[in-house]
């Protein structure tokens, strides 16, 4: 009964790989068929497109449905290409409107249109509501199926409404209270409905609602849902009429994708948007090459800076020994600051208008770090080389750390202010500006201390 | 009614800052008192310890309780120090056992002990259950208060059980089905209980349970809860007896903290564990300095490598121009690979046993990136300098990219295998090993191509 995610299923995984390599459907079925939903999912996410379709088709029908619904939309789209049209239509009809829209976004337009036309009128209408919001907006992730009650109704009447929608509504545990104009005026939990006397009126047990607009950025809405610790976040339109709900499990998924994106971007790569082992090598190269080129082109600035000081270097080749260490330390300090501020922005701990506060803090932090590292660098380099060299290294570390921390801290805020992804915006700046500026600091200090 | 998190409350924030700076309790109260829970929380997280205690005390009692419960445990602990003992005891008694344990972990032992002794016997027992699990284990985050039913009971009887525990249980929407030995045999949602005929038996409507052991790493358990899309993840002990539940909102919080930790570590800094603006500058320096020192000491390896090739550099000072660009590109490539694999590990897309698959993929990705960048580097450097220099740069980029991607991809797996944090483990290796190895590749290619 205990399912520890790590211990996993090595045995069946190996057998599965063998069966798939041999294109042996019977053997694949024998290994894959008995797997539970979670295990089947894990295995499917590790296969290539062809093997995945083959393995998926060996699942019994009801399990197949469950597995399909929980797959990433990109992998769902892959599967659709390899399935019978009738099977696809059936799975599609059974999906909830928000999941359906996520899949539609991944499909070729012709396939998407055919699938939409195959829906019942009601499901088509629900899907259109969600489809009507721009990509990235929380409206795209909301469910338009929820339970409504009114302030004047009783707890008993509300419970009856819940019972009637047990099969349809995305969540029945949070009931939304609206007025006659469909404006959200409160929320009441099923727990409170059960606790109340049947005759008690909703207006006496409902709570003040929190809600967000349907065009709000999905990540912000999800973060808000998480911070508010609610199971359901109501979504309203521009006229404050209730249009849908974001459930906490959808919020979790949105946040997970957002975190993957942030992690990728802060490592200087585009997010893969599908599991690593299910991504073709060419797609991984594509996700990385643009960034790598941008950063390398930015780094030609350092070639020019060093070129400008070539005479200094020729006079004192020993100075070249410290180049990687000094610009590395600058880059690390800048990254530390940028990482901290990027995360604080994502969590809402820092706002763009805090730019001055952040700057002052980071100058102080950078100067303190620079003093510590600079003293140490002075001591070591003085012993290993000469005192003047030690002085150059120590002063450079102080200058570089202060500069890098303050620039690194400001970049994500500047990125946010111009509506770019803070992590994307910070990376090239820190890698090029901080490197080049660090070298200039180094050579200026060196020429003046060493009298070159 | 629409609460867009970004628009926020600039006006009151400014007034609040003024009132607090003047130590004016009446004015503080006037600004702070009317704020909703979410707004009060946001403001409190941006104040320093002293101002936070002052502002908090102006909240009305019921709001204060709500705000306290949703604050970070570290900030709760700060507040406790500034409050009356009787007030603390009251808040503490009202918290749920898992939140109580999170706070206890932040408090001095003497305060913690006094608070535990002040609890009722029942609450003390519940708290001890949670406290009994090691830090970092999911047992520490679970709630020991949940609704139980049995396979032989009816849906009607189960609904009665739910009604009786409306005030106590952490969640009443997922009911856990146990046998007489308290072993978990199923789960049934309140939705299914409401849908069933009152006489229907639980064993006919319950679903196969998923569960995890109480000593499992909290992050893994939370990720599992998210992947399974369940509102409640049952927690069992070594004998597979039910001991608690992890609710999805607690899972969200665990994941958010884990993401913050991963983000910090991948940026080469320790996580702050409290909101940025509420962290003293000294604490930020502490979070960064150790990493910076470790990385700087590792970088002394590059000083030695360049020192070993000092004669080569003296003969061709032009070679020093490309040092930052080449090791920068190596570092970037290594970081891209490490970031991708670290995230794939966190999401369970890659397991340590996939090490060979990952290595082969990253060698291919690195070689393709190296070919692209190398060709470009050859062309540009041949034009700007000489063809032999172009050849050195092109070949070095090819070698460095291939080496960096494969090392960068392996490091997180190696880190995971030795049970270290993959991000922590990867960072110093990439920053030192890849830099030093890149320089060696560079100078070896340079000496042989240029015939030095």
mmCIF file of N, CA and C in Angstrom, chain A residues 192-243:
data_model
loop_
_atom_site.group_PDB
_atom_site.id
_atom_site.type_symbol
_atom_site.label_atom_id
_atom_site.label_comp_id
_atom_site.label_asym_id
_atom_site.label_seq_id
_atom_site.Cartn_x
_atom_site.Cartn_y
_atom_site.Cartn_z
ATOM 1 N N UNK A 192 -19.232 24.486 6.103
ATOM 2 C CA UNK A 192 -20.125 25.404 6.822
ATOM 3 C C UNK A 192 -21.589 25.132 6.499
ATOM 4 N N UNK A 193 -21.858 24.703 5.268
ATOM 5 C CA UNK A 193 -23.244 24.353 4.908
ATOM 6 C C UNK A 193 -23.716 23.165 5.737
ATOM 7 N N UNK A 194 -22.837 22.184 5.904
ATOM 8 C CA UNK A 194 -23.192 21.006 6.693
ATOM 9 C C UNK A 194 -23.341 21.357 8.173
ATOM 10 N N UNK A 195 -22.537 22.299 8.626
ATOM 11 C CA UNK A 195 -22.556 22.684 10.028
ATOM 12 C C UNK A 195 -23.814 23.486 10.376
ATOM 13 N N UNK A 196 -24.327 24.247 9.407
ATOM 14 C CA UNK A 196 -25.448 25.143 9.676
ATOM 15 C C UNK A 196 -26.757 24.368 9.856
ATOM 16 N N UNK A 197 -27.703 25.001 10.527
ATOM 17 C CA UNK A 197 -29.069 24.471 10.564
ATOM 18 C C UNK A 197 -29.625 24.552 9.144
ATOM 19 N N UNK A 198 -30.425 23.545 8.713
ATOM 20 C CA UNK A 198 -30.939 23.571 7.337
ATOM 21 C C UNK A 198 -31.669 24.866 6.980
ATOM 22 N N UNK A 199 -32.298 25.509 7.982
ATOM 23 C CA UNK A 199 -33.073 26.710 7.670
ATOM 24 C C UNK A 199 -32.235 27.983 7.667
ATOM 25 N N UNK A 200 -31.032 27.895 8.175
ATOM 26 C CA UNK A 200 -30.176 29.078 8.258
ATOM 27 C C UNK A 200 -29.935 29.650 6.862
ATOM 28 N N UNK A 201 -29.835 30.968 6.758
ATOM 29 C CA UNK A 201 -29.696 31.566 5.451
ATOM 30 C C UNK A 201 -28.225 31.715 5.053
ATOM 31 N N UNK A 202 -27.980 31.595 3.779
ATOM 32 C CA UNK A 202 -26.607 31.655 3.275
ATOM 33 C C UNK A 202 -25.924 32.953 3.690
ATOM 34 N N UNK A 203 -26.674 34.068 3.658
ATOM 35 C CA UNK A 203 -26.033 35.348 3.967
ATOM 36 C C UNK A 203 -25.478 35.396 5.391
ATOM 37 N N UNK A 204 -26.002 34.515 6.257
ATOM 38 C CA UNK A 204 -25.510 34.506 7.631
ATOM 39 C C UNK A 204 -24.299 33.585 7.826
ATOM 40 N N UNK A 205 -24.050 32.707 6.868
ATOM 41 C CA UNK A 205 -22.890 31.820 7.039
ATOM 42 C C UNK A 205 -21.794 32.069 6.001
ATOM 43 N N UNK A 206 -22.085 32.901 5.008
ATOM 44 C CA UNK A 206 -21.074 33.095 3.964
ATOM 45 C C UNK A 206 -19.944 33.988 4.452
ATOM 46 N N UNK A 207 -18.801 33.842 3.772
ATOM 47 C CA UNK A 207 -17.631 34.659 4.095
ATOM 48 C C UNK A 207 -17.396 35.669 2.983
ATOM 49 N N UNK A 208 -16.645 36.707 3.300
ATOM 50 C CA UNK A 208 -16.246 37.696 2.307
ATOM 51 C C UNK A 208 -15.426 36.989 1.231
ATOM 52 N N UNK A 209 -15.780 37.196 -0.044
ATOM 53 C CA UNK A 209 -15.027 36.468 -1.073
ATOM 54 C C UNK A 209 -13.728 37.177 -1.435
ATOM 55 N N UNK A 210 -12.723 36.396 -1.863
ATOM 56 C CA UNK A 210 -11.611 37.006 -2.567
ATOM 57 C C UNK A 210 -11.743 36.516 -3.998
ATOM 58 N N UNK A 211 -11.296 37.297 -4.947
ATOM 59 C CA UNK A 211 -11.401 36.881 -6.339
ATOM 60 C C UNK A 211 -10.358 37.615 -7.159
ATOM 61 N N UNK A 212 -10.104 37.129 -8.361
ATOM 62 C CA UNK A 212 -9.197 37.832 -9.267
ATOM 63 C C UNK A 212 -9.863 37.946 -10.629
ATOM 64 N N UNK A 213 -9.404 38.911 -11.426
ATOM 65 C CA UNK A 213 -9.938 39.101 -12.768
ATOM 66 C C UNK A 213 -9.439 38.019 -13.718
ATOM 67 N N UNK A 214 -10.259 37.668 -14.718
ATOM 68 C CA UNK A 214 -9.935 36.561 -15.621
ATOM 69 C C UNK A 214 -8.740 36.853 -16.508
ATOM 70 N N UNK A 215 -8.387 38.122 -16.673
ATOM 71 C CA UNK A 215 -7.263 38.438 -17.551
ATOM 72 C C UNK A 215 -5.950 38.546 -16.769
ATOM 73 N N UNK A 216 -6.021 38.363 -15.448
ATOM 74 C CA UNK A 216 -4.795 38.415 -14.644
ATOM 75 C C UNK A 216 -3.854 37.294 -15.076
ATOM 76 N N UNK A 217 -2.552 37.549 -15.012
ATOM 77 C CA UNK A 217 -1.532 36.548 -15.302
ATOM 78 C C UNK A 217 -1.766 35.290 -14.452
ATOM 79 N N UNK A 218 -1.734 34.128 -15.120
ATOM 80 C CA UNK A 218 -2.070 32.875 -14.435
ATOM 81 C C UNK A 218 -1.147 32.604 -13.246
ATOM 82 N N UNK A 219 0.141 32.908 -13.406
ATOM 83 C CA UNK A 219 1.066 32.629 -12.304
ATOM 84 C C UNK A 219 0.730 33.476 -11.088
ATOM 85 N N UNK A 220 0.408 34.754 -11.327
ATOM 86 C CA UNK A 220 0.065 35.613 -10.192
ATOM 87 C C UNK A 220 -1.193 35.117 -9.488
ATOM 88 N N UNK A 221 -2.179 34.699 -10.292
ATOM 89 C CA UNK A 221 -3.424 34.195 -9.714
ATOM 90 C C UNK A 221 -3.158 32.927 -8.904
ATOM 91 N N UNK A 222 -2.313 32.045 -9.450
ATOM 92 C CA UNK A 222 -2.017 30.793 -8.759
ATOM 93 C C UNK A 222 -1.295 31.063 -7.451
ATOM 94 N N UNK A 223 -0.338 31.996 -7.504
ATOM 95 C CA UNK A 223 0.406 32.356 -6.296
ATOM 96 C C UNK A 223 -0.563 32.925 -5.254
ATOM 97 N N UNK A 224 -1.518 33.709 -5.723
ATOM 98 C CA UNK A 224 -2.496 34.305 -4.825
ATOM 99 C C UNK A 224 -3.362 33.225 -4.183
ATOM 100 N N UNK A 225 -3.762 32.249 -4.984
ATOM 101 C CA UNK A 225 -4.553 31.119 -4.485
ATOM 102 C C UNK A 225 -3.759 30.379 -3.406
ATOM 103 N N UNK A 226 -2.459 30.183 -3.658
ATOM 104 C CA UNK A 226 -1.611 29.475 -2.701
ATOM 105 C C UNK A 226 -1.445 30.285 -1.415
ATOM 106 N N UNK A 227 -1.208 31.588 -1.560
ATOM 107 C CA UNK A 227 -0.998 32.437 -0.389
ATOM 108 C C UNK A 227 -2.265 32.517 0.463
ATOM 109 N N UNK A 228 -3.422 32.549 -0.205
ATOM 110 C CA UNK A 228 -4.676 32.692 0.520
ATOM 111 C C UNK A 228 -5.112 31.362 1.121
ATOM 112 N N UNK A 229 -4.404 30.281 0.758
ATOM 113 C CA UNK A 229 -4.733 28.947 1.281
ATOM 114 C C UNK A 229 -6.203 28.599 1.058
ATOM 115 N N UNK A 230 -6.698 28.833 -0.136
ATOM 116 C CA UNK A 230 -8.084 28.447 -0.455
ATOM 117 C C UNK A 230 -8.069 27.298 -1.452
ATOM 118 N N UNK A 231 -9.113 26.484 -1.414
ATOM 119 C CA UNK A 231 -9.211 25.361 -2.346
ATOM 120 C C UNK A 231 -9.658 25.841 -3.717
ATOM 121 N N UNK A 232 -10.346 26.975 -3.731
ATOM 122 C CA UNK A 232 -10.954 27.467 -4.956
ATOM 123 C C UNK A 232 -10.832 28.987 -4.986
ATOM 124 N N UNK A 233 -10.308 29.522 -6.088
ATOM 125 C CA UNK A 233 -10.215 30.969 -6.241
ATOM 126 C C UNK A 233 -11.216 31.406 -7.306
ATOM 127 N N UNK A 234 -12.225 32.206 -6.940
ATOM 128 C CA UNK A 234 -13.216 32.637 -7.928
ATOM 129 C C UNK A 234 -12.592 33.611 -8.937
ATOM 130 N N UNK A 235 -13.026 33.473 -10.190
ATOM 131 C CA UNK A 235 -12.522 34.323 -11.267
ATOM 132 C C UNK A 235 -13.697 35.169 -11.773
ATOM 133 N N UNK A 236 -13.489 36.482 -11.900
ATOM 134 C CA UNK A 236 -14.573 37.368 -12.339
ATOM 135 C C UNK A 236 -14.179 38.111 -13.605
ATOM 136 N N UNK A 237 -15.163 38.592 -14.358
ATOM 137 C CA UNK A 237 -14.854 39.352 -15.570
ATOM 138 C C UNK A 237 -14.724 40.840 -15.233
ATOM 139 N N UNK A 238 -14.574 41.658 -16.278
ATOM 140 C CA UNK A 238 -14.326 43.082 -16.056
ATOM 141 C C UNK A 238 -15.497 43.753 -15.341
ATOM 142 N N UNK A 239 -16.706 43.182 -15.500
ATOM 143 C CA UNK A 239 -17.877 43.735 -14.805
ATOM 144 C C UNK A 239 -18.087 43.072 -13.441
ATOM 145 N N UNK A 240 -17.043 42.350 -12.979
ATOM 146 C CA UNK A 240 -17.092 41.663 -11.679
ATOM 147 C C UNK A 240 -18.165 40.591 -11.604
ATOM 148 N N UNK A 241 -18.568 40.054 -12.760
ATOM 149 C CA UNK A 241 -19.474 38.905 -12.744
ATOM 150 C C UNK A 241 -18.641 37.633 -12.698
ATOM 151 N N UNK A 242 -19.120 36.670 -11.930
ATOM 152 C CA UNK A 242 -18.424 35.401 -11.762
ATOM 153 C C UNK A 242 -18.392 34.635 -13.089
ATOM 154 N N UNK A 243 -17.192 34.228 -13.542
ATOM 155 C CA UNK A 243 -17.115 33.462 -14.791
ATOM 156 C C UNK A 243 -16.494 32.084 -14.617
#
